């Protein structure tokens, strides 16, 4: 199984490594589907006793192969481009779920429009993920900053920490920080 969107993979690998460094053993995580979050999951193989909730089938297989991890997946419609589950049944799954950290993907992030995605059905699942997590990490390579996709999740302020690459401009970094979003640059 492989994702269809594999642009900027070196940037995504670096972001995945940095994001994984923020996870210890015995944590409960929500991991969104996507190519950058897949790189993040690949870097979690050394962690133990993780409790993982993911809508990404490939992420479930990567982390479920580790014998000490517990992986939970929502029901829903399978979407081949992102190897994910989405839709109303997926949203229902997140009711009553609590996680310390959410590692969220995006198709685009704009200061005017917010976090955007190519499918309306994804918005409801992502909104449920955000509601279920204490801390929201957005994993987005710098080419997604300023990009707008079809449907909006909400403003950048819903994110606590952006993890991106060194292609982010000084102006964009300052604007994220002005809006209360911590910025971590993967080098």
CSV table of C-alpha atoms in Angstrom, one decimal:
chain,number,residue,atom,x,y,z
A,1,UNK,CA,0.0,0.0,0.0
A,2,UNK,CA,1.3,3.4,-0.9
A,3,UNK,CA,0.0,6.9,-0.8
A,4,UNK,CA,-0.7,8.7,-4.1
A,5,UNK,CA,0.7,12.0,-2.9
A,6,UNK,CA,4.4,11.7,-2.4
A,7,UNK,CA,5.7,15.2,-3.3
A,8,UNK,CA,8.3,16.8,-1.0
A,9,UNK,CA,9.2,13.6,0.7
A,10,UNK,CA,12.5,14.7,2.1
A,11,UNK,CA,10.8,17.6,3.8
A,12,UNK,CA,8.1,15.2,5.1
A,13,UNK,CA,10.7,12.8,6.4
A,14,UNK,CA,12.4,15.6,8.5
A,15,UNK,CA,9.0,16.7,9.8
A,16,UNK,CA,8.2,13.2,10.8
A,17,UNK,CA,11.4,12.7,12.7
A,18,UNK,CA,11.0,16.0,14.6
A,19,UNK,CA,7.3,15.2,15.4
A,20,UNK,CA,8.3,11.7,16.7
A,21,UNK,CA,10.8,13.2,19.0
A,22,UNK,CA,7.9,14.8,20.9
A,23,UNK,CA,6.3,11.4,21.7
A,24,UNK,CA,7.3,9.3,24.7
A,25,UNK,CA,6.3,5.8,25.7
A,26,UNK,CA,2.9,5.1,27.1
A,27,UNK,CA,1.1,8.0,25.4
A,28,UNK,CA,-2.3,8.2,23.7
A,29,UNK,CA,-2.1,9.7,20.3
A,30,UNK,CA,-4.5,10.5,17.4
A,31,UNK,CA,-2.8,10.3,14.1
A,32,UNK,CA,-4.5,11.7,11.0
A,33,UNK,CA,-4.0,10.0,7.6
A,34,UNK,CA,-1.6,11.5,5.1
A,35,UNK,CA,1.9,11.3,3.7
A,36,UNK,CA,3.6,13.5,6.4
A,37,UNK,CA,1.8,11.7,9.2
A,38,UNK,CA,2.9,8.4,7.6
A,39,UNK,CA,6.5,9.6,7.9
A,40,UNK,CA,5.8,10.5,11.5
A,41,UNK,CA,4.4,7.0,12.2
A,42,UNK,CA,7.5,5.4,10.6
A,43,UNK,CA,9.6,7.2,13.2
A,44,UNK,CA,7.5,5.9,16.1
A,45,UNK,CA,8.7,2.3,15.7
A,46,UNK,CA,11.0,2.6,18.7
A,47,UNK,CA,8.2,3.8,21.1
A,48,UNK,CA,6.5,1.3,23.5
A,49,UNK,CA,3.0,1.0,24.9
A,50,UNK,CA,1.4,3.6,22.6
A,51,UNK,CA,-2.3,3.8,22.5
A,52,UNK,CA,-3.0,5.0,18.9
A,53,UNK,CA,-6.2,6.2,17.3
A,54,UNK,CA,-5.9,6.6,13.5
A,55,UNK,CA,-8.1,6.8,10.4
A,56,UNK,CA,-5.1,5.8,8.3
A,57,UNK,CA,-5.0,2.2,7.3
A,58,UNK,CA,-1.3,2.3,6.5
A,59,UNK,CA,-0.5,4.0,9.8
A,60,UNK,CA,-2.5,1.3,11.6
A,61,UNK,CA,-0.4,-1.4,9.9
A,62,UNK,CA,2.9,0.3,10.6
A,63,UNK,CA,2.2,0.9,14.3
A,64,UNK,CA,0.0,-2.1,14.9
A,65,UNK,CA,2.9,-4.4,13.9
A,66,UNK,CA,4.7,-3.3,17.1
A,67,UNK,CA,3.5,-5.8,19.8
A,68,UNK,CA,3.2,-3.4,22.7
A,69,UNK,CA,1.1,-0.9,20.8
A,70,UNK,CA,-2.7,-0.8,20.8
A,71,UNK,CA,-4.3,0.6,17.6
A,72,UNK,CA,-7.9,1.7,17.3
A,73,UNK,CA,-9.6,2.6,14.0
A,74,UNK,CA,-13.0,4.2,13.2
A,75,UNK,CA,-15.4,2.7,10.8
A,76,UNK,CA,-16.3,4.5,7.7
A,77,UNK,CA,-15.9,4.9,4.0
A,78,UNK,CA,-12.4,3.8,2.7
A,79,UNK,CA,-10.7,6.5,0.6
A,80,UNK,CA,-7.9,5.1,-1.6
A,81,UNK,CA,-6.0,8.3,-2.2
A,82,UNK,CA,-5.2,8.8,1.5
A,83,UNK,CA,-5.7,5.1,2.6
A,84,UNK,CA,-8.1,6.5,5.2
A,85,UNK,CA,-11.5,6.0,6.7
A,86,UNK,CA,-13.9,8.9,6.6
A,87,UNK,CA,-17.5,9.8,6.9
A,88,UNK,CA,-20.3,9.9,9.6
A,89,UNK,CA,-19.3,6.5,11.2
A,90,UNK,CA,-15.8,7.8,11.6
A,91,UNK,CA,-17.0,10.9,13.4
A,92,UNK,CA,-19.1,8.9,15.8
A,93,UNK,CA,-16.1,6.9,16.8
A,94,UNK,CA,-14.3,9.9,18.4
A,95,UNK,CA,-17.2,10.7,20.8
A,96,UNK,CA,-15.8,10.0,24.3
A,97,UNK,CA,-12.2,9.6,23.1
A,98,UNK,CA,-9.4,11.5,24.9
A,99,UNK,CA,-5.8,11.8,23.6
A,100,UNK,CA,-2.9,13.9,24.8
A,101,UNK,CA,-1.8,14.7,21.3
A,102,UNK,CA,-3.2,14.9,17.8
A,103,UNK,CA,-0.9,14.9,14.8
A,104,UNK,CA,-3.0,16.4,12.1
A,105,UNK,CA,-2.4,16.6,8.3
A,106,UNK,CA,-3.6,19.3,5.9
A,107,UNK,CA,-3.8,19.9,2.1
A,108,UNK,CA,-3.3,23.6,2.6
A,109,UNK,CA,-3.1,26.3,5.3
A,110,UNK,CA,-3.9,29.9,4.8
A,111,UNK,CA,-4.2,32.8,7.3
A,112,UNK,CA,-7.4,33.9,5.6
A,113,UNK,CA,-9.1,30.6,5.1
A,114,UNK,CA,-7.5,28.3,7.7
A,115,UNK,CA,-6.7,24.6,7.4
A,116,UNK,CA,-8.2,23.2,4.2
A,117,UNK,CA,-8.8,19.8,2.6
A,118,UNK,CA,-9.9,18.4,-0.7
A,119,UNK,CA,-13.0,16.6,0.7
A,120,UNK,CA,-15.9,17.9,2.8
A,121,UNK,CA,-16.3,14.5,4.4
A,122,UNK,CA,-12.9,14.8,5.9
A,123,UNK,CA,-13.7,18.0,7.7
A,124,UNK,CA,-16.1,16.3,10.2
A,125,UNK,CA,-13.6,13.6,11.1
A,126,UNK,CA,-10.8,16.1,11.6
A,127,UNK,CA,-13.1,18.3,13.7
A,128,UNK,CA,-13.9,15.3,15.9
A,129,UNK,CA,-10.1,14.6,16.2
A,130,UNK,CA,-9.4,18.1,17.3
A,131,UNK,CA,-12.1,18.0,19.9
A,132,UNK,CA,-10.8,14.7,21.3
A,133,UNK,CA,-7.2,16.0,21.8
A,134,UNK,CA,-5.5,18.2,24.3
A,135,UNK,CA,-2.7,19.4,22.1
A,136,UNK,CA,-3.0,19.7,18.3
A,137,UNK,CA,0.2,19.4,16.2
A,138,UNK,CA,-0.1,20.3,12.5
A,139,UNK,CA,2.4,18.5,10.3
A,140,UNK,CA,2.7,20.5,7.1
A,141,UNK,CA,5.6,21.0,4.8
A,142,UNK,CA,6.2,24.7,3.8
A,143,UNK,CA,4.8,24.3,0.3
A,144,UNK,CA,1.3,24.0,1.9
A,145,UNK,CA,1.5,27.4,3.5
A,146,UNK,CA,-0.6,29.8,1.5
A,147,UNK,CA,-2.3,27.0,-0.4
A,148,UNK,CA,-6.1,26.6,-0.2
A,149,UNK,CA,-8.0,23.4,-0.9
A,150,UNK,CA,-11.8,22.8,-1.4
A,151,UNK,CA,-13.1,22.8,2.2
A,152,UNK,CA,-12.1,24.6,5.4
A,153,UNK,CA,-11.7,23.0,8.8
A,154,UNK,CA,-11.2,26.3,10.7
A,155,UNK,CA,-8.6,28.9,11.5
A,156,UNK,CA,-4.9,28.3,12.2
A,157,UNK,CA,-5.6,29.2,15.8
A,158,UNK,CA,-7.1,25.7,16.4
A,159,UNK,CA,-3.5,24.4,16.1
A,160,UNK,CA,-1.2,24.6,19.1
A,161,UNK,CA,2.1,23.7,17.3
A,162,UNK,CA,3.0,23.7,13.6
A,163,UNK,CA,5.9,21.4,12.6
A,164,UNK,CA,7.2,22.4,9.2
A,165,UNK,CA,10.5,22.6,7.3
A,166,UNK,CA,13.0,25.3,6.8
A,167,UNK,CA,11.3,26.5,3.7
A,168,UNK,CA,8.9,28.6,5.8
A,169,UNK,CA,9.4,32.3,5.3
A,170,UNK,CA,10.2,34.5,8.3
A,171,UNK,CA,7.0,36.5,7.6
A,172,UNK,CA,4.8,33.3,7.8
A,173,UNK,CA,6.6,32.1,10.9
A,174,UNK,CA,6.0,35.4,12.6
A,175,UNK,CA,2.3,35.4,11.6
A,176,UNK,CA,1.8,31.9,13.0
A,177,UNK,CA,3.4,33.0,16.3
A,178,UNK,CA,1.4,36.2,16.4
A,179,UNK,CA,-1.7,34.0,16.3
A,180,UNK,CA,-0.5,31.9,19.2
A,181,UNK,CA,0.8,28.9,17.2
A,182,UNK,CA,4.2,27.6,18.3
A,183,UNK,CA,6.4,26.9,15.2
A,184,UNK,CA,9.0,24.1,15.2
A,185,UNK,CA,11.2,24.0,12.1
A,186,UNK,CA,12.6,20.6,11.0
A,187,UNK,CA,16.1,20.8,9.6
